Every structure is written in structure tokens, then in C-alpha cells.
Amino acid sequence: MKEIEASISSCDDLKELEKLRVSLFGKKGYFAGQFAKMKTVSNEEKKDFAQNLNTNKEHFLALLSEKKLHLEAEAIAYEMKKDGVDVTLFNSVSEEGALHPVMDTMDKIIEYFVSMNFSIEEGPLVEDDFHNFEALNLPKYHPARDMQDTFYFEDSMLLRTHTSPVQIRTMLKEKPPIRMICPGAVFRRDYDLTHTPMFHQVEGLVVGKSGEVSFANLKYILEDFLKYMFGDVEVRFRPSFFPFTEPSTEVDISCIFCKGDGCRVCSHTGWLEVLGSGYVDENVFKAVGYEDVSGYAFGLGVERFAMLLHKIPDLRSLFEGDLRLLEQFR
Ligand code: PHE
């Protein structure tokens, strides 16, 4: 008996414990054998014998069930430790994340245009020549293609150099009136203090019936937008050239650093260039099969906006993932 007690108490495995249980209480187990012996016990001893046997039985049942509970609890604790997630692990260093300043700026830009009833369109990053150049009044060998250093693939596909191809895709897909923006990544072969090979633009396009969309509309919305972004700034429209707009204009704001007095950031001009825009060229409408329509378009660089809004001097620092910079935007 002492032996069995010892083997129960030293048992550390549920299967072994079950074997012990069977050896005690199974059909051919110890107690079955003992009860069978009853027949051979004399009548005087029978009562004591039975009582003794029953006490032992209770005793071992209790030992077994206590051990079983213990082993089961151990097994659960082991599984929990093995598969569970220790939620306390990073407690001391866990910190709230934040939107990257470029995405944060993009959101603010989108917010304005959505509130002005513009839809949001998307297009592929890998474009073909037609959408990125040809349909935008940039035929092959047009010198203005040099304005945009392009990454080409072997099969004459390319990484879009601007978000303007989404103007084309949207016009081919829909009928006027159109009132859209397209935020997204663009790519150019360029790398220095103010250029990275990948950056973000937001494109805008508004098209209505001929005479319905005027240059004054363009001026109004861009001026309102820039005041929303930069606060109380002056806005200036300067004649410029883009193949897909005619007339074209670049848009400046009065320098937000020196308030127009002249400083290093604005190269002592008092003005910061922030947008390209213009009245959509007839050739672009021809390329998508539109007739008797008028419209305006604009495009801006999101990184430039982010740098100005947050006074970040080097564009490249936006892409280095340095936590010391990113932490400041939480
Ligand atoms: N696509 C031009 C660029 O990348 C910007 C632009 C868009 C200018 C629409 C005019 C109209 O520089």
C-alpha cells in the first residue's frame, strides 16, 4: 500500500496516473482482486475486511483525484506559457504611433477637396506611355519630356512621373462633369536636398460643359485651398508652361517664414512656389474624345507642403525613418 501511495505522489504525468488508476480500480485491478477475495474470508472477519477495503478505496480515490487536478492545472499552465502572449513584455517601452508627416499632410489636403465635393481617384504606379505622356499632349520627342526624368521598364512601361495620367484615366472612364483629385506616389530619376526618386503628388481636375468652368474658378479654389493649408498668406499666379494646360500658371504663396521680407528659404524673393496649374489644353480633351468642354487642372508635391508646414529643412529626412524626427509628430 505504501508503495502505491508513493508512486501516486511521485507521478508527474497524466497518462502514468491513469495507468495507476487502472491498476487499482480496473476490472483486473487491485481492488477487484481484493473484493473477489471476500468469498474466501470467514464470516467473522468479513465485516472488518470489507470496511478496511472500503476505507482504502476511498483513500486512494481521493489521492488519485487530488493528483489529477494538480497535474491538469500544471498542464494548462505549461500550455499557456508556451503558446500565450506575454502582454506585459513591452509594457515599459510601448508608445503610441503617429501618422508620418507626409501622410498627415496628404490627409489635410484630401480633407479640403472632399469638403469641396471632389471625388478621389486612383491609378496604377506602373503606367504606359499613352497615359503618362502622349495623351497629356507630350508626343514622342517632345522636348518637354526632359522635364521629367523617367524610370523605364524594358517593355516601354514606366513608373509614372506625375499623377496627371489619372486625369486621362478618369476622363476615359467617365463623362463630364468631373471634379476629382488623385493623391499618390510618383517617381523621377532625381536625388538631392530637394528631390527624392519617389515622392507624392495630389492632382486635381475639374471639367464641365464649354464655358462652365472658368479660370476664375481655378483661381478661387486654389487661393482658398492654400489659405486653408497655410493660414493667412498672399497667393500669386505666375505665367508658366505645362504641355497639358494652356494657359499655365505656377502658384506661389508669400513666404511663411519671413512673411515676404526675404529669407534663405524663399531665396530672398519673399515667395514660395507650391503648385502647378492651368486651363486644360484642347489636345488633352481631344485625346480622350471630349468635345465642347472646358476645365482646369493642378498638381502639387505633398512632401514640399509637409516640409513647409513643419519647417523640415532636408527633404531626404522624411524618408529615413529616424524616430527622433517622427516622434515629434505624435
Ligand atoms: N503634372 C505636373 C507636374 O508633375 C503638375 C501639374 C498638374 C501642372 C496639372 C499643371 C496641371 O509637375
XYZ file of C-alpha atoms and ligand atoms in Angstrom:
342
model
C 0.000 0.000 0.000
C 2.755 2.405 0.929
C 4.372 1.662 -2.412
C 1.244 2.623 -4.344
C 0.894 5.776 -2.303
C 4.486 6.681 -3.146
C 4.049 6.068 -6.849
C 0.917 8.265 -6.910
C 2.652 11.075 -5.095
C 5.746 10.936 -7.310
C 3.718 10.632 -10.545
C 4.220 13.688 -12.793
C 2.334 12.630 -15.880
C -1.413 12.301 -16.507
C -1.013 9.127 -18.609
C 1.028 7.440 -15.899
C -1.573 8.446 -13.356
C -4.289 6.851 -15.483
C -2.242 3.622 -15.582
C -2.031 3.682 -11.816
C -5.783 4.247 -11.601
C -6.434 1.232 -13.837
C -4.033 -0.894 -11.827
C -6.045 -0.027 -8.715
C -9.624 0.238 -9.900
C -9.685 -1.515 -13.283
C -11.592 -4.764 -13.873
C -8.427 -6.697 -13.206
C -7.058 -4.174 -10.769
C -6.038 -4.429 -7.138
C -9.429 -3.677 -5.596
C -11.321 -6.004 -7.954
C -8.948 -8.760 -6.750
C -9.472 -7.847 -3.102
C -13.248 -7.797 -3.376
C -13.101 -11.184 -5.099
C -11.222 -12.487 -2.049
C -14.290 -11.698 0.115
C -15.711 -15.129 -0.685
C -12.769 -16.835 0.976
C -12.846 -14.698 4.106
C -14.503 -16.224 7.140
C -17.831 -14.766 8.247
C -16.380 -13.183 11.408
C -13.664 -11.351 9.515
C -15.845 -10.370 6.586
C -17.150 -7.143 8.120
C -13.704 -5.832 9.102
C -12.227 -6.938 5.826
C -14.888 -5.113 3.813
C -14.687 -1.994 5.956
C -10.931 -1.904 5.642
C -11.145 -2.357 1.900
C -13.677 0.444 1.530
C -11.573 2.848 3.598
C -8.569 2.082 1.443
C -10.618 2.547 -1.688
C -11.834 5.992 -0.563
C -8.315 6.915 0.413
C -6.851 6.050 -2.977
C -9.710 7.598 -4.923
C -9.067 10.823 -3.071
C -5.326 10.632 -3.669
C -5.851 9.999 -7.376
C -8.326 12.807 -7.920
C -6.222 15.301 -5.991
C -3.170 14.358 -8.046
C -5.174 14.546 -11.253
C -6.384 18.091 -10.550
C -2.843 19.099 -9.746
C -1.376 17.631 -12.942
C -4.142 19.121 -15.084
C -3.544 22.574 -13.669
C 0.153 22.152 -14.345
C -0.510 21.105 -17.940
C -2.719 24.158 -18.554
C -0.131 26.470 -17.029
C 2.517 24.937 -19.268
C 0.419 25.385 -22.443
C -0.411 28.957 -21.526
C 3.228 29.746 -21.035
C 4.239 28.027 -24.262
C 1.611 29.496 -26.649
C 0.384 32.542 -24.794
C 1.272 36.148 -25.451
C 3.008 37.846 -22.621
C 1.139 41.118 -22.671
C 3.459 42.653 -20.122
C 6.538 42.130 -22.272
C 6.869 45.534 -23.966
C 4.914 47.449 -21.430
C 7.739 49.707 -20.412
C 8.655 50.778 -23.968
C 5.312 50.694 -25.792
C 4.434 54.086 -27.230
C 1.644 55.453 -29.342
C 2.353 55.656 -33.066
C 1.580 58.590 -35.310
C 0.916 59.323 -38.950
C 4.022 60.109 -40.989
C 4.136 63.876 -41.663
C 3.714 63.252 -45.405
C 0.567 61.161 -44.892
C -0.708 63.633 -42.334
C -0.271 66.468 -44.837
C -1.888 64.361 -47.569
C -4.899 63.806 -45.282
C -5.255 67.518 -44.701
C -5.133 68.216 -48.449
C -7.690 65.485 -49.160
C -9.907 66.812 -46.378
C -10.144 70.194 -48.099
C -11.029 68.846 -51.534
C -13.506 66.289 -50.242
C -15.262 69.108 -48.411
C -15.404 70.896 -51.788
C -17.119 67.893 -53.372
C -14.134 66.454 -55.265
C -14.044 62.667 -55.710
C -10.874 60.694 -55.011
C -9.465 58.710 -57.931
C -6.598 56.252 -58.147
C -4.362 54.962 -60.913
C -1.515 52.476 -61.359
C 2.070 53.339 -60.411
C 3.350 51.447 -63.453
C 1.995 53.368 -66.423
C 2.224 53.225 -70.194
C 3.473 55.958 -72.472
C -0.021 56.893 -73.626
C -1.409 57.828 -70.198
C 1.764 59.347 -68.745
C 2.823 61.378 -71.811
C 1.067 61.004 -75.149
C -2.495 61.810 -74.075
C -1.191 64.714 -71.996
C -0.045 66.481 -75.150
C 3.504 65.174 -74.760
C 4.149 63.350 -78.054
C 7.337 61.318 -78.519
C 10.440 63.503 -78.945
C 8.638 66.458 -77.406
C 11.389 68.405 -75.610
C 9.207 68.850 -72.532
C 9.600 65.131 -71.778
C 13.033 66.054 -70.498
C 11.368 67.978 -67.687
C 10.662 64.607 -66.111
C 13.469 62.081 -65.795
C 11.666 58.822 -66.235
C 12.306 55.315 -64.923
C 11.588 52.966 -67.845
C 10.999 49.217 -67.893
C 12.173 47.101 -70.805
C 8.726 46.744 -72.365
C 8.246 50.539 -72.666
C 6.206 50.654 -69.485
C 7.361 53.226 -66.947
C 6.936 54.425 -63.381
C 4.513 57.326 -63.557
C 6.366 60.628 -63.305
C 3.312 62.530 -62.110
C -0.299 61.906 -61.105
C -1.579 63.544 -64.304
C -2.165 60.166 -66.075
C -5.044 59.694 -63.636
C -6.719 62.733 -65.279
C -6.674 60.748 -68.523
C -7.878 57.522 -66.903
C -10.737 59.310 -65.176
C -11.858 61.132 -68.344
C -11.751 57.900 -70.361
C -13.864 56.192 -67.712
C -16.403 58.927 -67.020
C -18.365 61.674 -68.714
C -18.212 65.296 -67.598
C -18.881 66.913 -65.194
C -15.704 65.760 -63.454
C -14.426 67.023 -60.174
C -11.623 64.824 -58.912
C -8.342 64.679 -57.072
C -5.763 61.922 -57.207
C -3.307 61.566 -54.346
C -0.422 59.151 -54.853
C 3.243 58.271 -55.273
C 5.247 59.346 -58.337
C 8.803 58.579 -59.436
C 11.661 60.511 -61.053
C 15.366 59.969 -61.504
C 16.473 62.654 -59.130
C 18.197 62.730 -55.751
C 19.450 65.747 -53.820
C 18.467 68.095 -50.994
C 15.095 68.856 -52.557
C 14.448 65.739 -54.699
C 13.895 62.039 -53.939
C 13.264 59.311 -56.544
C 9.835 58.671 -55.024
C 7.554 61.382 -53.756
C 3.843 62.156 -53.567
C 1.580 64.412 -55.537
C -2.039 65.416 -55.418
C -3.580 66.024 -58.826
C -6.798 67.928 -59.396
C -9.108 68.093 -62.386
C -12.396 69.876 -62.927
C -14.262 69.553 -66.232
C -17.642 70.917 -67.210
C -19.548 71.950 -70.341
C -17.825 74.518 -72.512
C -17.810 77.861 -70.714
C -18.951 76.320 -67.429
C -15.548 76.115 -65.780
C -13.525 79.296 -65.854
C -10.021 80.402 -64.993
C -11.605 82.442 -62.214
C -12.908 79.192 -60.691
C -9.366 77.822 -60.701
C -8.020 80.942 -59.037
C -10.715 80.914 -56.398
C -10.355 77.286 -55.370
C -6.548 77.304 -55.259
C -6.418 80.523 -53.276
C -8.993 79.204 -50.815
C -7.149 75.892 -50.568
C -3.755 77.499 -49.898
C -5.238 79.694 -47.175
C -6.772 76.581 -45.615
C -3.356 74.908 -45.624
C -1.042 77.786 -44.688
C -3.264 80.318 -42.957
C -3.180 83.971 -43.820
C -0.854 84.021 -46.847
C -0.846 86.006 -50.060
C -1.318 83.978 -53.226
C 0.241 84.856 -56.572
C -0.340 83.326 -60.019
C 2.693 83.393 -62.294
C 2.587 82.523 -66.029
C 4.324 79.237 -66.735
C 4.326 76.280 -69.100
C 2.937 72.762 -68.933
C 2.229 70.794 -72.114
C -1.204 69.697 -70.841
C -2.502 73.134 -69.818
C -2.917 76.377 -71.726
C -2.617 78.928 -70.293
C -0.493 77.520 -67.487
C 0.380 79.083 -64.206
C 2.598 78.363 -61.268
C 1.210 79.401 -57.919
C 3.262 80.999 -55.150
C 2.422 81.877 -51.572
C 4.081 84.673 -49.621
C 6.940 83.149 -47.644
C 5.566 81.705 -44.397
C 8.952 82.081 -42.702
C 9.745 85.748 -43.329
C 6.234 86.939 -44.217
C 7.535 88.161 -47.559
C 10.520 90.149 -46.335
C 13.008 87.738 -47.932
C 14.956 84.935 -46.256
C 17.074 81.869 -47.126
C 14.097 79.539 -47.591
C 12.477 81.781 -50.224
C 15.850 82.692 -51.750
C 15.179 86.277 -50.692
C 12.243 86.597 -53.093
C 9.523 86.657 -50.442
C 7.623 83.949 -52.363
C 7.427 80.129 -52.235
C 6.328 78.140 -55.268
C 3.786 75.492 -54.244
C 1.603 74.458 -57.205
C 1.421 73.933 -60.941
C -1.900 74.511 -62.657
C -3.704 75.728 -65.724
C -6.620 75.553 -68.089
C -6.765 72.069 -69.684
C -5.239 72.082 -73.187
C -7.635 71.279 -76.078
C -5.306 68.481 -77.200
C -5.834 66.649 -73.911
C -9.613 66.730 -74.384
C -9.120 65.505 -77.960
C -7.033 62.561 -76.752
C -9.885 61.332 -74.543
C -12.622 62.128 -77.054
C -14.223 65.007 -75.146
C -15.924 67.793 -77.130
C -17.337 71.172 -76.107
C -15.922 71.078 -72.619
C -13.704 73.310 -70.521
C -11.730 72.637 -67.395
C -8.777 73.286 -65.176
C -6.126 71.086 -63.590
C -3.499 71.400 -60.911
C -0.769 69.346 -59.324
C 1.235 69.729 -56.139
C 4.042 67.957 -54.283
C 2.940 66.682 -50.879
C 6.477 66.480 -49.447
C 7.011 70.160 -50.238
C 3.818 71.035 -48.384
C 4.874 68.861 -45.424
C 8.322 70.498 -45.316
C 6.848 73.976 -45.331
C 4.132 73.185 -42.787
C 6.556 71.517 -40.375
C 9.683 73.548 -41.179
C 11.731 70.496 -42.210
C 14.900 71.657 -43.999
C 16.007 68.460 -45.796
C 13.506 66.502 -47.898
C 15.505 63.293 -47.503
C 14.911 63.218 -43.752
C 11.255 62.439 -44.495
C 12.316 59.043 -45.850
C 14.969 57.962 -43.359
C 12.560 56.646 -40.717
C 14.536 58.351 -37.954
C 12.411 58.068 -34.805
C 13.867 61.286 -33.419
C 12.193 63.157 -36.258
C 8.999 61.088 -36.411
C 8.458 61.283 -32.630
C 7.854 64.999 -32.958
C 4.665 64.413 -34.956
C 2.814 62.379 -32.373
N 1.970 67.237 -63.611
C 2.662 68.461 -63.278
C 3.998 68.111 -62.626
O 4.200 66.995 -62.206
C 1.862 69.324 -62.363
C 0.635 69.837 -62.998
C -0.555 69.155 -62.938
C 0.642 71.051 -63.675
C -1.701 69.628 -63.537
C -0.484 71.554 -64.269
C -1.664 70.850 -64.202
O 4.860 68.960 -62.485
